[in-house]
C-alpha positions as semicolon CSV with decimal commas, in nm:
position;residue;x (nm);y (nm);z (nm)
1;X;0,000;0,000;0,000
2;X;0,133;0,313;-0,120
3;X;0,198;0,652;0,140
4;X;-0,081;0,902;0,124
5;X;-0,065;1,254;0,199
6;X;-0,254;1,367;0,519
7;X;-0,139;1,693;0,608
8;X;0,113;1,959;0,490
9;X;0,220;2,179;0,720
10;X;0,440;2,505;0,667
11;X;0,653;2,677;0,959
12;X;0,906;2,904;1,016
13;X;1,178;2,799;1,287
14;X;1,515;2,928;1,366
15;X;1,803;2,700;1,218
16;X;1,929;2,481;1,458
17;X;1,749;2,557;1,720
18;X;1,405;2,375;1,702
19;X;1,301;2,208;2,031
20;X;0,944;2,000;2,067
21;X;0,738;2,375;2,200
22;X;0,569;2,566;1,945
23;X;0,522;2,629;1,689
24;X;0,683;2,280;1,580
25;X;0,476;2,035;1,870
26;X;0,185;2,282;1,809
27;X;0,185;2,195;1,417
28;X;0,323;1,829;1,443
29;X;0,149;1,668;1,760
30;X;-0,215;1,704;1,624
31;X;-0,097;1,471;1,295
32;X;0,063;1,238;1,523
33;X;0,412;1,305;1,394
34;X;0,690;1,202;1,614
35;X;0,808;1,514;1,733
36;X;1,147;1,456;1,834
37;X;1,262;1,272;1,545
38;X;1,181;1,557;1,359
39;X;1,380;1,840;1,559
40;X;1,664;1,603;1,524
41;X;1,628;1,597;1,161
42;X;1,564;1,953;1,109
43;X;1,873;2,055;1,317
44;X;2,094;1,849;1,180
45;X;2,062;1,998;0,857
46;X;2,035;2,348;0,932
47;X;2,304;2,389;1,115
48;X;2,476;2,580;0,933
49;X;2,179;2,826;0,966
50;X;2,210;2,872;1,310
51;X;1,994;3,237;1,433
52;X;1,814;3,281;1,098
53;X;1,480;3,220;1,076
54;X;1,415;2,891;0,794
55;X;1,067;2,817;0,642
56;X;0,991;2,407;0,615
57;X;0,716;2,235;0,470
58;X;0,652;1,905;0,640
59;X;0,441;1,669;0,439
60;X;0,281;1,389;0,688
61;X;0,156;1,090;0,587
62;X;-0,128;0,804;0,670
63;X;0,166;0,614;0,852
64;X;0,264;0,883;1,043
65;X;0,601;0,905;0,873
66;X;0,709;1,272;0,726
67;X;0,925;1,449;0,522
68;X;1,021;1,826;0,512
69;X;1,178;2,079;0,233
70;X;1,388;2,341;0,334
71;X;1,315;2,711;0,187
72;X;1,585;2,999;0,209
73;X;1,498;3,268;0,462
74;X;1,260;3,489;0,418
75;X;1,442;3,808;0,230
76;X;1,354;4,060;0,506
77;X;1,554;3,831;0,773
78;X;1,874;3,847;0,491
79;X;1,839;4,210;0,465
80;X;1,814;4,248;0,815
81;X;2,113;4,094;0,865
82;X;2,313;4,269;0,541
83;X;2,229;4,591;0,709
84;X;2,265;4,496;1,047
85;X;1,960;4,629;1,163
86;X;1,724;4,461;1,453
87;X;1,366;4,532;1,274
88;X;1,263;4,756;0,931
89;X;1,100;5,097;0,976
90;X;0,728;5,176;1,079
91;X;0,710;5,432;0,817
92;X;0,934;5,339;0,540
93;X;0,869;5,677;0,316
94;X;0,947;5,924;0,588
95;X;1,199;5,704;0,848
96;X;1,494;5,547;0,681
97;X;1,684;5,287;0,914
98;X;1,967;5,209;0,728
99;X;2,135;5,125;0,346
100;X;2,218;4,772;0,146
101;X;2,462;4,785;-0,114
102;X;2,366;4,681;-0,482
103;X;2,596;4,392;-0,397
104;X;2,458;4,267;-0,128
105;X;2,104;4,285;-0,296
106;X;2,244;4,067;-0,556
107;X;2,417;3,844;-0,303
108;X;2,079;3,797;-0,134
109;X;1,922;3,720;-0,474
110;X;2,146;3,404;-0,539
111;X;1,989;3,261;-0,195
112;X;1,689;3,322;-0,282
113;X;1,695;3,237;-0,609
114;X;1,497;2,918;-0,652
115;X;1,205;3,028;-0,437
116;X;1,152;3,348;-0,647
117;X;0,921;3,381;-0,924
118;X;1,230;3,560;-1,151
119;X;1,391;3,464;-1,474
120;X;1,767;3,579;-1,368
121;X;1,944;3,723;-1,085
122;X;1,839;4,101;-1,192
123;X;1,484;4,036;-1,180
124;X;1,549;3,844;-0,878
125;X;1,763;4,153;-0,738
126;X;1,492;4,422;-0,809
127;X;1,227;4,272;-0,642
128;X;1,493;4,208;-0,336
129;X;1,540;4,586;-0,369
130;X;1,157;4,612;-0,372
131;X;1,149;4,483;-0,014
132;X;1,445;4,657;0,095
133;X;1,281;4,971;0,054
134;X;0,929;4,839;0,216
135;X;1,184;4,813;0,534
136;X;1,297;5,200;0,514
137;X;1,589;5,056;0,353
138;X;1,830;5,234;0,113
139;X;1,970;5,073;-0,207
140;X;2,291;5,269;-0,304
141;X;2,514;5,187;-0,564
């Protein structure tokens, strides 16, 4: 009997650092799932992400048995970080909190890349740029 899809579940937890409390038990223990063989899994191969927030989508099925896909990090958390900044601006127009370099836009692109609906890095770039300035960011050169 072939595996079929109960539940897909989508979450955001910080690489390397899940533990069994929410929002992982929260999303996993209603589907049965066994939690810690999960936060095992997931840490183990984001470790590398340690502190930055990582979207997963966690497919359970009928057997109880799962697997989960790793996306890149949402692009305000990478721009956050390029510009060393704790949190965007409340009014991005009038209150600017800080700059991101063309380069780093671009650099931030590449990650991003395959979860972006762009045909090359310079699409992918401008609409990095796009939410750069939704932050009260500045794009210079």
């Amino acid at each position: 009997m072939a595996k079929e899809l109960v539940a897909t579940i989508k979450v955001q937890v910080m690489g390397g650092q899940a533990t069994p409390a929410p929002p992982v038990g929260t999303a996993l223990g209603p589907h049965g799932v066994n939690i810690g063989q999960f936060v095992m899994q997931f840490n183990e191969r984001t470790k590398d992400l340690t502190g930055t927030m990582v979207p997963v989508i966690i497919n359970v099925y009928n057997d109880r048995s799962f697997d989960f896909v790793l996306k890149s990090p949402p692009a305000a958390v990478l721009l956050k970080q390029a510009a060393q900044i704790a949190k965007g601006s409340g009014n991005p127009k009038a209150e600017k909190v800080g700059t991101v370099t063309q380069a780093q836009l671009e650099e931030i692109a590449k990650t991003k890349f395959e979860d972006l609906n762009a045909p090359d890095i310079a699409q992918a770039s401008r609409i990095i740029a796009g939410t750069a300035r939704s932050m009260g960011l500045d794009v210079v050169g």
